Structure formats: structure tokens, C-alpha cells
Coordinates of C-alpha atoms in Angstrom, one line a residue:
Chain A
M906 CA 46.6 18.8 13.4
K907 CA 42.5 18.4 14.5
L908 CA 42.4 21.1 11.8
F909 CA 44.3 18.8 9.1
K910 CA 41.6 16.1 9.6
R911 CA 38.6 17.9 10.0
A912 CA 39.1 19.1 6.1
L913 CA 39.8 15.9 5.5
F914 CA 36.5 13.9 6.4
Y915 CA 34.7 17.0 5.2
L916 CA 36.3 16.5 1.9
L917 CA 35.4 12.5 1.9
L918 CA 32.3 12.9 2.8
T919 CA 32.2 15.7 -0.1
I920 CA 33.2 13.2 -2.2
G921 CA 30.5 10.3 -0.8
A922 CA 27.5 13.1 -1.2
I923 CA 28.5 13.9 -5.3
A924 CA 28.4 10.2 -5.7
F925 CA 25.2 9.7 -4.3
I926 CA 23.6 12.9 -6.0
Y927 CA 25.7 13.3 -9.1
P928 CA 23.9 10.5 -11.1
F929 CA 20.4 12.0 -9.9
Y930 CA 21.3 15.4 -11.5
W931 CA 23.4 13.7 -14.9
M932 CA 19.3 12.1 -15.0
I933 CA 17.2 15.2 -14.8
T934 CA 20.3 17.7 -17.4
A935 CA 20.2 15.1 -20.0
S936 CA 16.5 14.4 -20.5
L937 CA 16.6 18.0 -20.2
A938 CA 19.9 18.3 -23.2
P939 CA 18.7 18.6 -26.9
E940 CA 19.7 15.2 -28.5
N941 CA 23.0 15.7 -29.9
E942 CA 24.1 16.7 -26.3
I943 CA 22.6 13.6 -24.2
S944 CA 25.7 11.4 -23.7
N945 CA 28.1 14.2 -22.8
L946 CA 28.7 13.7 -19.4
A947 CA 28.2 18.5 -19.0
L948 CA 27.0 20.3 -15.8
F949 CA 24.5 22.1 -17.8
P950 CA 23.2 21.7 -21.7
S951 CA 23.9 24.5 -23.4
S952 CA 20.0 24.7 -24.0
V953 CA 17.1 23.0 -22.1
S954 CA 14.7 21.3 -24.5
L955 CA 12.1 19.5 -24.0
N956 CA 12.2 17.0 -26.8
S957 CA 12.8 14.3 -25.2
Y958 CA 9.4 14.8 -22.7
S959 CA 7.6 15.3 -26.1
Q960 CA 8.3 12.0 -28.2
M961 CA 7.9 10.1 -24.7
V962 CA 4.2 11.5 -24.2
D963 CA 4.1 10.3 -28.1
K964 CA 5.7 6.6 -27.6
I965 CA 3.8 5.8 -24.1
P966 CA 1.4 7.0 -21.6
I967 CA 3.0 8.2 -19.1
G968 CA 0.0 10.2 -17.7
R969 CA -2.1 7.0 -17.7
A970 CA 0.4 5.2 -15.7
L971 CA 1.5 7.8 -13.4
L972 CA -2.3 8.0 -11.9
N973 CA -2.8 4.0 -12.0
S974 CA 0.5 4.6 -9.8
I975 CA -0.9 7.1 -7.6
F976 CA -4.6 5.2 -7.5
V977 CA -2.7 1.8 -6.3
A978 CA 0.6 3.0 -4.2
S979 CA -3.0 5.1 -2.4
S980 CA -5.5 2.3 -2.6
I981 CA -3.0 0.2 -0.5
T982 CA -2.3 3.0 1.8
L983 CA -5.3 3.9 3.0
G984 CA -5.9 -0.3 2.9
V985 CA -2.9 -1.1 5.3
L986 CA -3.5 1.9 7.3
V987 CA -7.6 0.7 8.1
F988 CA -7.1 -3.1 8.6
G989 CA -3.9 -2.5 9.7
S990 CA -5.1 -0.7 12.9
M991 CA -8.4 -3.1 12.9
V992 CA -6.2 -6.1 13.8
G993 CA -3.5 -4.4 15.4
Y994 CA -6.1 -2.7 18.2
A995 CA -8.1 -6.3 18.4
L996 CA -4.5 -8.1 19.5
S997 CA -3.4 -5.1 21.6
R998 CA -6.8 -4.4 23.9
L999 CA -9.3 -7.0 23.2
E1000 CA -9.5 -10.5 25.1
F1001 CA -10.3 -13.3 22.8
K1002 CA -9.5 -16.8 22.1
G1003 CA -6.6 -17.6 19.5
R1004 CA -5.4 -13.9 20.1
N1005 CA -1.6 -15.2 20.7
L1006 CA -2.4 -18.4 17.9
I1007 CA -3.1 -15.3 15.2
F1008 CA -0.4 -12.9 16.6
Y1009 CA 2.4 -16.1 16.0
V1010 CA 0.5 -16.9 12.5
I1011 CA 1.6 -12.8 12.3
I1012 CA 5.4 -13.4 12.8
F1013 CA 5.5 -16.4 11.0
T1014 CA 4.0 -15.0 7.6
M1015 CA 7.0 -12.2 7.9
T1016 CA 9.4 -15.1 7.4
L1017 CA 8.0 -16.2 4.6
P1018 CA 9.5 -15.9 1.2
F1019 CA 7.7 -14.5 -0.8
Q1020 CA 9.3 -17.1 -3.7
I1021 CA 7.2 -19.5 -2.6
T1022 CA 3.8 -18.0 -3.3
L1023 CA 4.8 -16.0 -6.5
I1024 CA 3.5 -18.9 -8.7
P1025 CA 0.7 -19.9 -6.6
N1026 CA -0.7 -16.0 -6.6
Y1027 CA -0.4 -15.9 -9.9
I1028 CA -2.7 -18.9 -10.5
I1029 CA -5.3 -17.6 -7.9
M1030 CA -5.1 -13.7 -9.9
V1031 CA -5.9 -15.6 -13.3
K1032 CA -8.6 -18.1 -11.5
L1033 CA -10.2 -15.0 -10.2
G1034 CA -10.2 -13.6 -13.2
W1035 CA -7.9 -10.3 -12.1
V1036 CA -5.1 -10.4 -14.4
D1037 CA -5.2 -7.2 -15.9
T1038 CA -7.2 -5.6 -13.3
Y1039 CA -6.9 -3.1 -10.3
L1040 CA -7.8 -5.5 -8.0
A1041 CA -4.7 -8.2 -9.1
L1042 CA -2.8 -4.9 -8.5
I1043 CA -4.0 -4.1 -5.0
V1044 CA -5.6 -6.6 -2.9
P1045 CA -3.0 -8.6 -2.1
Y1046 CA -1.2 -6.4 -0.8
L1047 CA -4.1 -4.8 1.6
M1048 CA -3.1 -6.5 5.0
N1049 CA 0.7 -6.4 5.7
A1050 CA 2.0 -7.9 8.7
L1051 CA 4.7 -5.3 9.9
A1052 CA 2.5 -2.7 9.6
I1053 CA -0.3 -5.1 11.8
I1054 CA 2.8 -5.1 14.2
M1055 CA 3.6 -1.9 14.6
F1056 CA 0.1 -0.8 15.2
R1057 CA -0.2 -3.3 18.1
Q1058 CA 2.9 -2.6 19.7
Y1059 CA 1.8 1.5 19.5
F1060 CA -1.4 1.0 20.9
Q1061 CA -0.6 -0.6 23.7
S1062 CA 1.2 2.2 25.1
I1063 CA -1.6 4.6 24.7
P1064 CA -3.0 4.4 28.0
K1065 CA -6.0 2.4 29.0
D1066 CA -7.9 5.2 31.0
L1067 CA -8.5 6.8 27.6
I1068 CA -10.2 4.2 26.0
D1069 CA -12.6 3.5 28.6
A1070 CA -13.7 6.6 28.9
A1071 CA -13.9 6.5 25.6
R1072 CA -16.6 3.3 25.9
I1073 CA -18.1 5.2 28.5
D1074 CA -19.2 7.6 26.3
G1075 CA -20.1 5.3 24.3
C1076 CA -18.2 4.9 21.9
G1077 CA -17.7 2.1 19.8
E1078 CA -15.1 -0.3 19.0
L1079 CA -14.3 1.6 15.5
R1080 CA -15.0 5.0 16.5
I1081 CA -12.6 4.4 19.9
I1082 CA -10.0 3.1 17.1
F1083 CA -10.4 5.5 14.4
T1084 CA -10.9 8.6 16.3
I1085 CA -9.7 8.0 19.6
L1086 CA -6.3 5.9 18.8
W1087 CA -5.4 7.5 15.8
P1088 CA -4.9 10.7 16.3
N1089 CA -2.8 9.3 19.6
S1090 CA -0.8 7.6 16.8
L1091 CA 0.4 10.2 14.0
P1092 CA 4.0 8.9 14.7
A1093 CA 2.8 5.2 13.5
I1094 CA 1.0 6.2 10.9
V1095 CA 3.1 9.0 9.0
T1096 CA 6.3 5.6 9.4
I1097 CA 4.0 3.1 8.3
G1098 CA 1.8 5.2 5.6
I1099 CA 5.7 5.7 4.4
I1100 CA 7.0 2.3 3.9
T1101 CA 3.7 1.7 2.5
F1102 CA 3.2 4.2 -0.1
M1103 CA 7.4 3.5 -1.2
A1104 CA 7.1 -0.3 -1.5
S1105 CA 3.9 0.1 -3.6
W1106 CA 5.5 2.9 -5.2
N1107 CA 8.3 1.1 -6.5
E1108 CA 7.1 -2.6 -7.1
V1109 CA 7.9 -3.9 -10.1
L1110 CA 8.4 -8.0 -10.2
W1111 CA 3.9 -8.4 -9.5
P1112 CA 3.2 -5.9 -11.9
L1113 CA 4.7 -7.5 -14.2
I1114 CA 3.1 -10.3 -14.1
V1115 CA -0.6 -9.4 -13.5
I1116 CA -0.5 -6.9 -16.1
R1117 CA 0.2 -6.7 -19.6
D1118 CA -2.4 -3.9 -21.0
E1119 CA -0.5 -1.0 -20.4
S1120 CA -3.3 1.2 -20.0
L1121 CA -3.3 -0.4 -16.8
M1122 CA 0.3 -0.2 -15.8
T1123 CA 1.9 1.5 -13.2
M1124 CA 5.1 3.5 -13.6
P1125 CA 8.0 0.9 -12.8
Q1126 CA 6.4 -1.3 -15.0
L1127 CA 5.8 1.0 -18.2
V1128 CA 9.4 2.5 -17.8
T1129 CA 11.4 -1.2 -17.0
L1130 CA 9.4 -2.5 -20.1
F1131 CA 9.4 0.7 -22.5
S1132 CA 14.2 0.4 -21.5
V1133 CA 14.2 -3.7 -21.9
G1134 CA 11.8 -3.8 -25.0
G1135 CA 13.4 -2.2 -27.1
R1136 CA 11.2 0.7 -28.0
A1137 CA 13.4 3.4 -26.8
E1138 CA 15.5 2.1 -29.5
S1139 CA 19.1 4.1 -28.5
Q1140 CA 17.4 7.1 -27.4
L1141 CA 18.9 7.6 -24.4
G1142 CA 16.9 11.0 -23.8
V1143 CA 13.6 9.6 -23.7
K1144 CA 14.2 6.5 -21.3
L1145 CA 16.0 9.1 -19.0
A1146 CA 13.0 11.3 -19.1
S1147 CA 10.2 8.0 -18.0
A1148 CA 13.0 7.5 -15.3
V1149 CA 12.8 11.0 -14.0
M1150 CA 8.9 11.0 -14.2
L1151 CA 9.2 7.9 -12.5
A1152 CA 12.1 9.3 -9.7
L1153 CA 10.8 12.4 -9.2
P1154 CA 7.2 12.8 -7.6
I1155 CA 9.6 10.6 -4.7
I1156 CA 12.2 12.4 -5.0
I1157 CA 10.4 15.3 -4.7
T1158 CA 8.1 14.3 -1.7
Y1159 CA 11.5 13.5 0.1
M1160 CA 12.9 16.9 -0.2
F1161 CA 10.6 18.3 2.1
F1162 CA 9.8 15.2 4.2
Q1163 CA 13.4 13.8 4.2
K1164 CA 13.5 13.9 8.1
Y1165 CA 10.4 11.3 8.2
F1166 CA 11.6 9.0 5.6
I1167 CA 14.6 8.5 6.9
Q1168 CA 13.4 7.7 10.5
S1169 CA 10.4 5.4 8.7
M1170 CA 12.9 3.5 6.9
A1171 CA 15.5 3.2 10.2
S1172 CA 12.7 2.3 12.4
T1173 CA 11.4 -0.7 10.8
G1174 CA 15.1 -2.1 9.6
L1175 CA 15.7 -1.6 13.1
K1176 CA 12.0 -3.6 14.0
E1177 CA 12.8 -6.8 11.6
Chain B
M616 CA -26.7 -8.9 24.6
K617 CA -24.3 -6.2 24.8
N618 CA -21.7 -9.6 26.0
T619 CA -22.2 -11.5 23.0
K620 CA -21.6 -8.0 20.5
N621 CA -18.4 -8.4 22.5
K622 CA -17.7 -11.8 22.2
I623 CA -17.7 -11.2 17.9
L624 CA -16.3 -8.0 17.4
P625 CA -12.5 -9.3 18.2
Y626 CA -13.3 -12.0 15.5
L627 CA -14.7 -9.1 13.2
L628 CA -11.4 -6.8 13.5
V629 CA -9.3 -9.4 13.1
S630 CA -12.0 -11.4 10.0
P631 CA -10.1 -9.1 6.8
Y632 CA -6.8 -10.9 7.9
L633 CA -7.7 -14.1 8.2
L634 CA -9.7 -14.2 5.1
H635 CA -6.6 -12.4 3.1
F636 CA -3.9 -14.9 5.0
V637 CA -5.9 -18.3 3.9
L638 CA -6.3 -16.8 0.0
F639 CA -2.7 -14.8 -0.1
I640 CA -0.7 -17.4 2.2
A641 CA -1.8 -20.4 3.1
F642 CA -4.0 -22.0 0.5
P643 CA -1.1 -20.6 -2.2
V644 CA 1.8 -22.3 0.3
I645 CA -0.5 -25.5 0.4
F646 CA -1.6 -25.5 -3.6
S647 CA 2.5 -24.7 -4.3
I648 CA 3.4 -28.5 -3.4
V649 CA 0.8 -30.0 -4.8
L650 CA 1.8 -28.4 -8.1
T651 CA 5.1 -29.7 -7.6
F652 CA 4.4 -33.1 -8.6
H653 CA 2.1 -32.0 -11.4
K654 CA 2.8 -30.3 -15.2
W655 CA 0.8 -26.9 -15.5
N656 CA 0.4 -24.5 -18.4
I657 CA -2.6 -22.7 -16.6
I658 CA -4.3 -23.8 -20.3
S659 CA -4.7 -27.5 -20.6
P660 CA -5.6 -29.3 -17.3
M661 CA -3.1 -30.9 -14.8
E662 CA -1.2 -33.5 -15.1
F663 CA -0.1 -35.3 -12.2
V664 CA 3.9 -36.3 -12.8
G665 CA 4.9 -38.1 -9.9
V666 CA 8.5 -36.3 -9.4
N667 CA 9.4 -35.4 -12.7
N668 CA 9.6 -31.9 -11.4
Y669 CA 12.4 -32.7 -8.8
V670 CA 14.3 -35.4 -10.9
R671 CA 14.5 -32.1 -13.3
L672 CA 15.9 -30.2 -10.8
F673 CA 18.3 -31.7 -9.6
N674 CA 20.0 -31.8 -13.3
D675 CA 18.7 -28.1 -14.1
K676 CA 22.2 -26.6 -15.2
T677 CA 20.8 -22.8 -15.0
F678 CA 18.8 -23.4 -11.6
F679 CA 22.4 -23.8 -10.0
I680 CA 23.8 -21.3 -12.0
S681 CA 21.3 -18.9 -10.9
I682 CA 21.4 -19.6 -7.4
I683 CA 25.7 -19.9 -7.2
N684 CA 24.7 -16.2 -9.2
T685 CA 23.2 -15.1 -6.1
L686 CA 25.4 -16.4 -3.4
V687 CA 28.2 -14.7 -6.0
F688 CA 26.2 -11.3 -5.5
L689 CA 25.9 -11.7 -1.8
V690 CA 29.3 -12.6 -0.9
I691 CA 30.6 -9.6 -2.9
H692 CA 27.4 -7.0 -2.4
I693 CA 27.6 -8.0 1.8
P694 CA 30.7 -7.1 3.3
L695 CA 30.8 -4.3 0.4
Q696 CA 27.7 -2.8 2.2
I697 CA 28.9 -2.8 6.2
I698 CA 32.3 -1.6 4.9
V699 CA 31.2 1.4 3.1
A700 CA 28.3 1.7 5.4
L701 CA 30.6 1.6 8.9
F702 CA 33.4 3.9 7.2
L703 CA 30.5 6.8 6.3
A704 CA 29.0 5.9 9.6
E705 CA 31.8 6.6 11.5
I706 CA 32.8 9.7 10.4
L707 CA 29.0 11.1 10.3
N708 CA 29.3 10.3 14.1
Q709 CA 31.2 13.1 15.1
K710 CA 30.4 16.9 15.6
L711 CA 30.7 18.3 12.2
K712 CA 28.2 20.8 10.1
F713 CA 26.2 20.4 7.5
Q714 CA 25.5 16.2 9.3
G715 CA 21.9 16.2 8.2
F716 CA 22.2 17.2 4.9
F717 CA 25.5 14.7 4.6
R718 CA 23.2 11.8 5.1
A719 CA 20.5 12.9 3.4
A720 CA 22.4 12.7 0.3
F721 CA 23.9 9.2 1.4
F722 CA 20.0 8.2 1.5
L723 CA 18.7 9.5 -1.9
P724 CA 18.7 6.3 -3.4
V725 CA 17.1 4.4 -1.2
I726 CA 14.2 5.8 -2.0
V727 CA 14.4 5.5 -6.1
S728 CA 13.2 2.9 -7.8
G729 CA 15.7 0.2 -8.6
V730 CA 13.8 0.8 -12.1
V731 CA 15.7 3.9 -12.4
V732 CA 19.0 3.5 -10.4
T733 CA 19.1 0.4 -13.1
I734 CA 18.6 2.5 -16.0
L735 CA 21.2 5.2 -15.0
W736 CA 24.0 2.6 -13.9
Q737 CA 23.3 0.9 -17.4
Q738 CA 24.3 4.8 -18.7
M739 CA 27.2 4.7 -16.4
Y740 CA 28.3 0.7 -17.2
G741 CA 28.5 2.0 -20.8
F742 CA 31.2 0.2 -22.9
D743 CA 31.7 3.3 -25.0
T744 CA 30.0 6.4 -23.7
G745 CA 29.4 5.5 -20.1
L746 CA 31.0 7.6 -17.6
L747 CA 33.5 4.8 -15.3
N748 CA 34.9 4.0 -18.9
R749 CA 35.5 7.6 -20.1
M750 CA 37.3 7.9 -16.4
L751 CA 39.6 5.2 -17.0
V752 CA 40.2 6.5 -20.5
S753 CA 40.9 10.3 -19.4
I754 CA 43.7 8.3 -16.8
G755 CA 45.2 6.2 -19.3
L756 CA 43.7 3.0 -18.8
G757 CA 41.9 1.1 -21.0
K758 CA 38.1 0.0 -20.9
I759 CA 36.0 -2.5 -18.9
G760 CA 33.0 -4.3 -20.0
W761 CA 31.5 -3.4 -17.0
L762 CA 28.2 -5.4 -18.6
T763 CA 29.6 -7.4 -20.9
D764 CA 32.1 -9.2 -20.1
P765 CA 31.0 -12.7 -17.6
D766 CA 33.4 -12.7 -14.6
V767 CA 32.5 -8.5 -14.1
A768 CA 29.2 -8.5 -14.7
M769 CA 27.9 -9.9 -10.9
V770 CA 30.2 -7.4 -9.6
S771 CA 28.8 -4.2 -11.2
I772 CA 25.9 -5.1 -10.2
A773 CA 26.6 -5.8 -6.6
V774 CA 28.3 -2.5 -6.4
M775 CA 25.2 -0.4 -7.8
A776 CA 22.9 -2.7 -5.4
T777 CA 25.8 -1.6 -2.8
W778 CA 25.4 1.9 -4.0
K779 CA 21.9 1.5 -4.2
N780 CA 20.9 0.5 0.0
V781 CA 24.4 1.4 2.0
G782 CA 22.1 5.0 2.6
L783 CA 19.9 2.6 4.9
Y784 CA 22.9 0.5 6.5
V785 CA 25.1 4.1 7.2
V786 CA 21.2 5.6 9.4
L787 CA 21.1 1.7 11.0
F788 CA 25.2 1.9 11.8
L789 CA 24.5 5.6 12.9
V790 CA 22.0 4.5 15.7
G791 CA 24.1 1.6 16.7
L792 CA 27.0 3.9 17.4
Q793 CA 25.1 6.5 19.4
T794 CA 24.6 3.7 21.8
V795 CA 28.1 3.2 22.5
P796 CA 28.9 4.5 25.7
V797 CA 31.4 7.3 25.5
H798 CA 33.0 6.8 28.3
Y799 CA 34.8 4.0 27.4
Y800 CA 36.1 5.9 24.6
E801 CA 37.2 8.5 27.3
A802 CA 38.8 5.9 29.5
A803 CA 40.0 4.1 25.8
D804 CA 41.9 7.6 25.8
I805 CA 43.3 7.7 28.5
E806 CA 45.4 4.1 28.4
G807 CA 46.7 6.0 25.2
A808 CA 45.0 3.7 22.9
T809 CA 45.0 4.5 18.8
R810 CA 42.0 5.3 16.5
S811 CA 41.8 1.5 15.2
Q812 CA 42.4 0.2 18.9
K813 CA 39.5 1.8 20.1
F814 CA 37.3 0.7 16.8
F815 CA 38.1 -2.9 16.6
K816 CA 37.9 -3.5 20.4
I817 CA 34.8 -1.1 21.7
T818 CA 33.1 -0.3 19.0
L819 CA 32.5 -3.5 16.1
P820 CA 32.2 -5.4 20.0
M821 CA 29.2 -3.0 20.1
I822 CA 27.8 -2.4 17.2
N823 CA 27.5 -6.3 16.7
P824 CA 24.2 -6.6 16.6
T825 CA 23.3 -4.0 14.1
I826 CA 26.3 -5.7 12.2
F827 CA 24.2 -9.0 12.4
M828 CA 20.6 -7.4 11.9
V829 CA 22.1 -5.7 8.3
V830 CA 23.8 -9.0 7.7
I831 CA 20.1 -10.6 7.3
L832 CA 18.5 -7.6 5.9
S833 CA 20.8 -7.9 3.4
T834 CA 20.6 -11.3 3.0
I835 CA 16.8 -11.4 2.4
G836 CA 17.0 -8.3 -0.1
G837 CA 19.5 -9.9 -1.9
F838 CA 17.9 -13.1 -2.7
S839 CA 15.2 -11.0 -4.2
L840 CA 17.8 -9.8 -6.9
F841 CA 15.8 -9.4 -9.7
I842 CA 14.9 -6.6 -11.7
E843 CA 18.5 -5.3 -11.8
P844 CA 19.3 -7.7 -14.4
Y845 CA 16.4 -8.1 -15.7
I846 CA 16.5 -4.4 -17.1
M847 CA 20.7 -4.1 -17.5
T848 CA 21.2 -7.5 -18.8
G849 CA 18.9 -10.3 -19.6
G850 CA 20.7 -12.6 -17.1
G851 CA 23.8 -12.6 -19.6
P852 CA 26.2 -12.4 -20.6
L853 CA 26.4 -16.9 -20.7
N854 CA 24.0 -16.5 -18.0
S855 CA 26.3 -14.8 -15.6
T856 CA 23.7 -12.6 -14.3
I857 CA 21.0 -14.8 -13.8
S858 CA 19.6 -14.6 -10.5
A859 CA 17.4 -17.1 -8.8
V860 CA 14.2 -15.2 -8.7
L861 CA 14.7 -14.2 -12.2
Y862 CA 15.4 -18.0 -13.5
I863 CA 12.2 -19.0 -11.8
Y864 CA 9.9 -16.3 -13.4
K865 CA 11.5 -16.6 -16.7
Q866 CA 10.6 -20.7 -16.2
G867 CA 6.9 -19.2 -15.1
F868 CA 6.2 -16.2 -17.2
F869 CA 7.8 -16.6 -20.4
Y870 CA 7.4 -20.8 -20.8
Y871 CA 4.5 -20.9 -18.0
H872 CA 6.5 -24.2 -16.9
M873 CA 3.8 -23.5 -13.3
G874 CA 4.8 -26.7 -12.2
Y875 CA 8.5 -26.3 -12.2
A876 CA 8.5 -23.2 -11.5
A877 CA 6.5 -23.9 -8.2
T878 CA 9.0 -26.4 -7.2
L879 CA 11.8 -24.2 -8.3
G880 CA 10.3 -21.8 -6.2
I881 CA 10.1 -24.3 -2.9
F882 CA 13.4 -25.4 -3.5
F883 CA 15.2 -22.2 -3.4
A884 CA 12.7 -20.5 0.0
L885 CA 14.5 -23.5 1.8
I886 CA 18.1 -22.5 0.7
I887 CA 16.9 -18.6 2.1
F888 CA 16.3 -20.6 5.2
A889 CA 19.3 -22.9 6.3
V890 CA 21.3 -19.7 4.7
V891 CA 19.5 -16.9 7.0
I892 CA 19.4 -19.9 10.1
I893 CA 23.2 -21.0 9.1
Q894 CA 23.9 -16.6 9.7
K895 CA 21.8 -16.8 13.0
K896 CA 23.5 -19.7 14.6
F897 CA 27.3 -18.0 13.2
V898 CA 26.2 -14.9 15.3
E899 CA 24.7 -17.1 18.6
V900 CA 28.5 -19.3 18.7
K901 CA 30.6 -15.6 19.0
N902 CA 28.4 -14.2 21.2

């Protein structure tokens, strides 16, 4: 009976795992299949063809979009880490008037639905002349309330003596943050880094609004416009190839660091 | 000298945040309210129209359809997500081999872009060549218009969204399940409780906080539903999948009705607040 139960559990889990992995597997094999075999659901195509990929490269600037995505997501991640730790440090370790007020403002902004600020933020981009620039993609995301709160919480757990000792040695506050606190906050940095990078890598609504110039588009936007704009025509292979290009960098990173991905995302879910 | 420096320094450190807050949050919120009383396409000068945008909103059938669609999405998506996630978490929460592998597999769609997931499911939902209809035909059933039947399309999108997000909630439930003290189950075993009794009398009440968190997280996520209908259906068939955010997007960036789109945005945000507050009250009463 016990054995039967275990077998049933494994069966259910395996069916579940197939349901979650198979679509991605199909996407990759179909994008590599010769054109007439793409809509077959065969597990292995009869031969491997890069036809879909070479057509994709002819039709859309996917290489440029990849570089744009890397540049935008890295800049945002770096900004969120630097600014987030500066504000988090001030809120946790320095005394000043208005500190609690700022803290509550930050908490409040976390509950504010983006649907309110979407339209006026676009208008701000127009008035600043930032439409169709990297600035529009990056600057609005440089601050993240959740990152500030997480840094604040983490810095509070670091012994005060460590900071006082550094001050006595003549360390400035910025040096304290980046040379004393950072090396002692790796879990927080990894968590914030992963969620920020992933969120900006996958962001698509805002780019759709502020970028019209194809050479500035990030991958999700380019792939979206390609697959709805009818340029993919009925060429499923090219569409799937572009989806693979969008998914693969994250999937590969995930395969190596899946433990960190899962922990990071779960811990931010728990905090909200 | 040193003292004044110490007084200014904290403000220097938080100044980038304050600047960002004023420019991208405080000003937009106020400006958004101003916009609701104006007609503006950005190019020509703003035109004061009084409460016209509000009058229009209350007569805008498509907007109400889009809100109902979003609520329909939530009503299907949230219970489905909780049931599937709890089921998978319950199975995973035992001493099994490859536990890590299964957890990682369920989590895979969570990390991948919604654009990719939507393109994939669009193929699976295809009428003639899609995986699902082929499976139905092969067991002798008729085809279903997953994305072409107005009564089915939103359900299809809700199922897809569940597939995409459920891995995250499996992990959250696993964390929740591990906080239930083992001796509760041991005591229940001594009393001769069945598996389902243990689940409903011990597990569910103990993980109530996790369930509440999952409801709130997926409510907020569901209210931002946009890219899935944008790619899959464009809001159709017959506006059956147009979500509120998709409708606001269309008003703002297809027609450049900035004043009206801002009005829709504020009104929709109020609905979000109301729903979340009701959910919170509901949970407080229950506890």
C-alpha cells in the first residue's frame, strides 16, 4: 500500500513536470526543425535546421535587441543596488529628521497601483524629450521601494561595532556602505539583483509605450511587436526562434543558479 | 564642521530617492488628477472639459466590460491557482527523491517572460494544429475554440496564467507547510484521523496566512493583466478578453486620449484598492 502511494506520487509529479517543461522543449526543437516539420509535435525533428534563425536575423534586429536588453537590465540592476543601499543605509543606521516620514512614504508607494502613474509618466517622458532614448527605459526604474526596504532590514542586522570601527578608522559613509556593508550583505544583494534583473529583462508594457525606434527596442518588445504585427506572417518557426532568443538567456542562468532564483522570488513574495 | 556634515549627509543619501519620488510618483499622481478634467492629445494645448471624462466613463460600456473581464479572470485564476499550488506542494512536502528537480521544473515558467509563455500557449490553443485540440481529436472529442470562442477565451487565458505563476505559489505553500508543527499530525494519527481530516482540520487553518498572501499577490498581478490578451487575442473575440489595462493602453496610446485614459487609470486604481481592502476585511473576520 505504502509503495503504491509513493508510486502514485511520483507519477503525479512526473506528469506535472512534463506539463511544465514540455512546452519549452517543444519551442526549442520546433524552432530548430525544417520548415515543413514545425507544426508536427514530434519529439525529435528529422534533421536540425537553422533556417528559422537565419530568417529571423534577416527580418528583425534581434542582436541589437539582445544588447539593448542586457544594457538596460544591467543599468537598472546596478542603479537599484547602489541607490537602494544608500537609502536603506540612511534609514537604518543614521539619525535625521523626517526619517520615519520617508520610510512611510516608501511603504505607501509600494501599495500604489501603477495604473495611476502610467499615463502621466508617459507625458513626463514626452516633456523631457526622453521618448525613444535609453533614459526612458532606465531612469524611472532606478529606485525600487522593495529593494530599499530589504536593504534597510538587512543592514539593521549587521553589528553596530563593525560600522563604528570603520568610522574610527576614518571611513566615509559611502565607503562604509560599499566596502564594509556590501561584503557582509551578499544574500540581500543576490536577492535584489536577481529579482530586479529578471523584472527589467521581462518588462514589456513600458517599453511598448516609450520606444518606437526599432534599434532601441529591448527583446520582449521586439518579439511582441513581431508576433502581433503580422510580420511573422504564418512563419511559426521564426516566431518560435525569437521566443527562444528571449527565453534562453534567463533559462540558462536559471539552470545554474536555480536555488538562488527560487529563494529570491519566494522571499520577496513573503515580504509583500 | 564635522557636525554639520553629519547633519546634511543623511539627506544627501536619500536625495536621489526624493527626487525620483517627486518626479515619477508624487507629481504624476497629482497631474493625473488634473488630467481627468482635461482633453488632451499631447500635441495641441490642453482643453478644460470639466467632468466630461467622468460622465463619459460611466457611459463607457467597453470599460465596464474590461473591468468585468478582469474580475472574471481573477475569479477563475485565483482559486485554480490555490488548488493546483496546494496540491503540488502537498505532494512535494514529503520525503521524496528528486524533490529539488520537481520544484525547479514547476518554477521554470515563473522566470520566463510572459511574452514567451503567451506565444507558446497561442500555439497550444491553436484551433487546427494546436496541441490541445489534437489531443481532443485523438481521443474522439470535438475541437474547442480556445481563443476564438468568446465564452472560452478568458478561461483559456486564466489557465495559461495559472500555469505561468503556479510554481511561485508552490514554493510559498511549501514554506507555509513546513511551519506546521509535526506533532499536530502525530496527535491526529493517534486519534485515527484520515488524510483529508488532517488536511482540512490542521493544514488549511495553519497555512491560512500563506493563502491570504497568495490571494493578495495574485489579485495585484491579475489586475495588471495586459500582455497575454495583447498578444493572443488583441482583446477579442467580441471584447471578451479585453482587460482593463489593455483598454487604458488603447485609449492612451492608440487614440491619444490622455485625459480620458488618466481618468480610467484612477478609477481602476480605486477598484483595485476596494477589492484588496475587502479581501483584507474578509480575512480579518475569518481569523
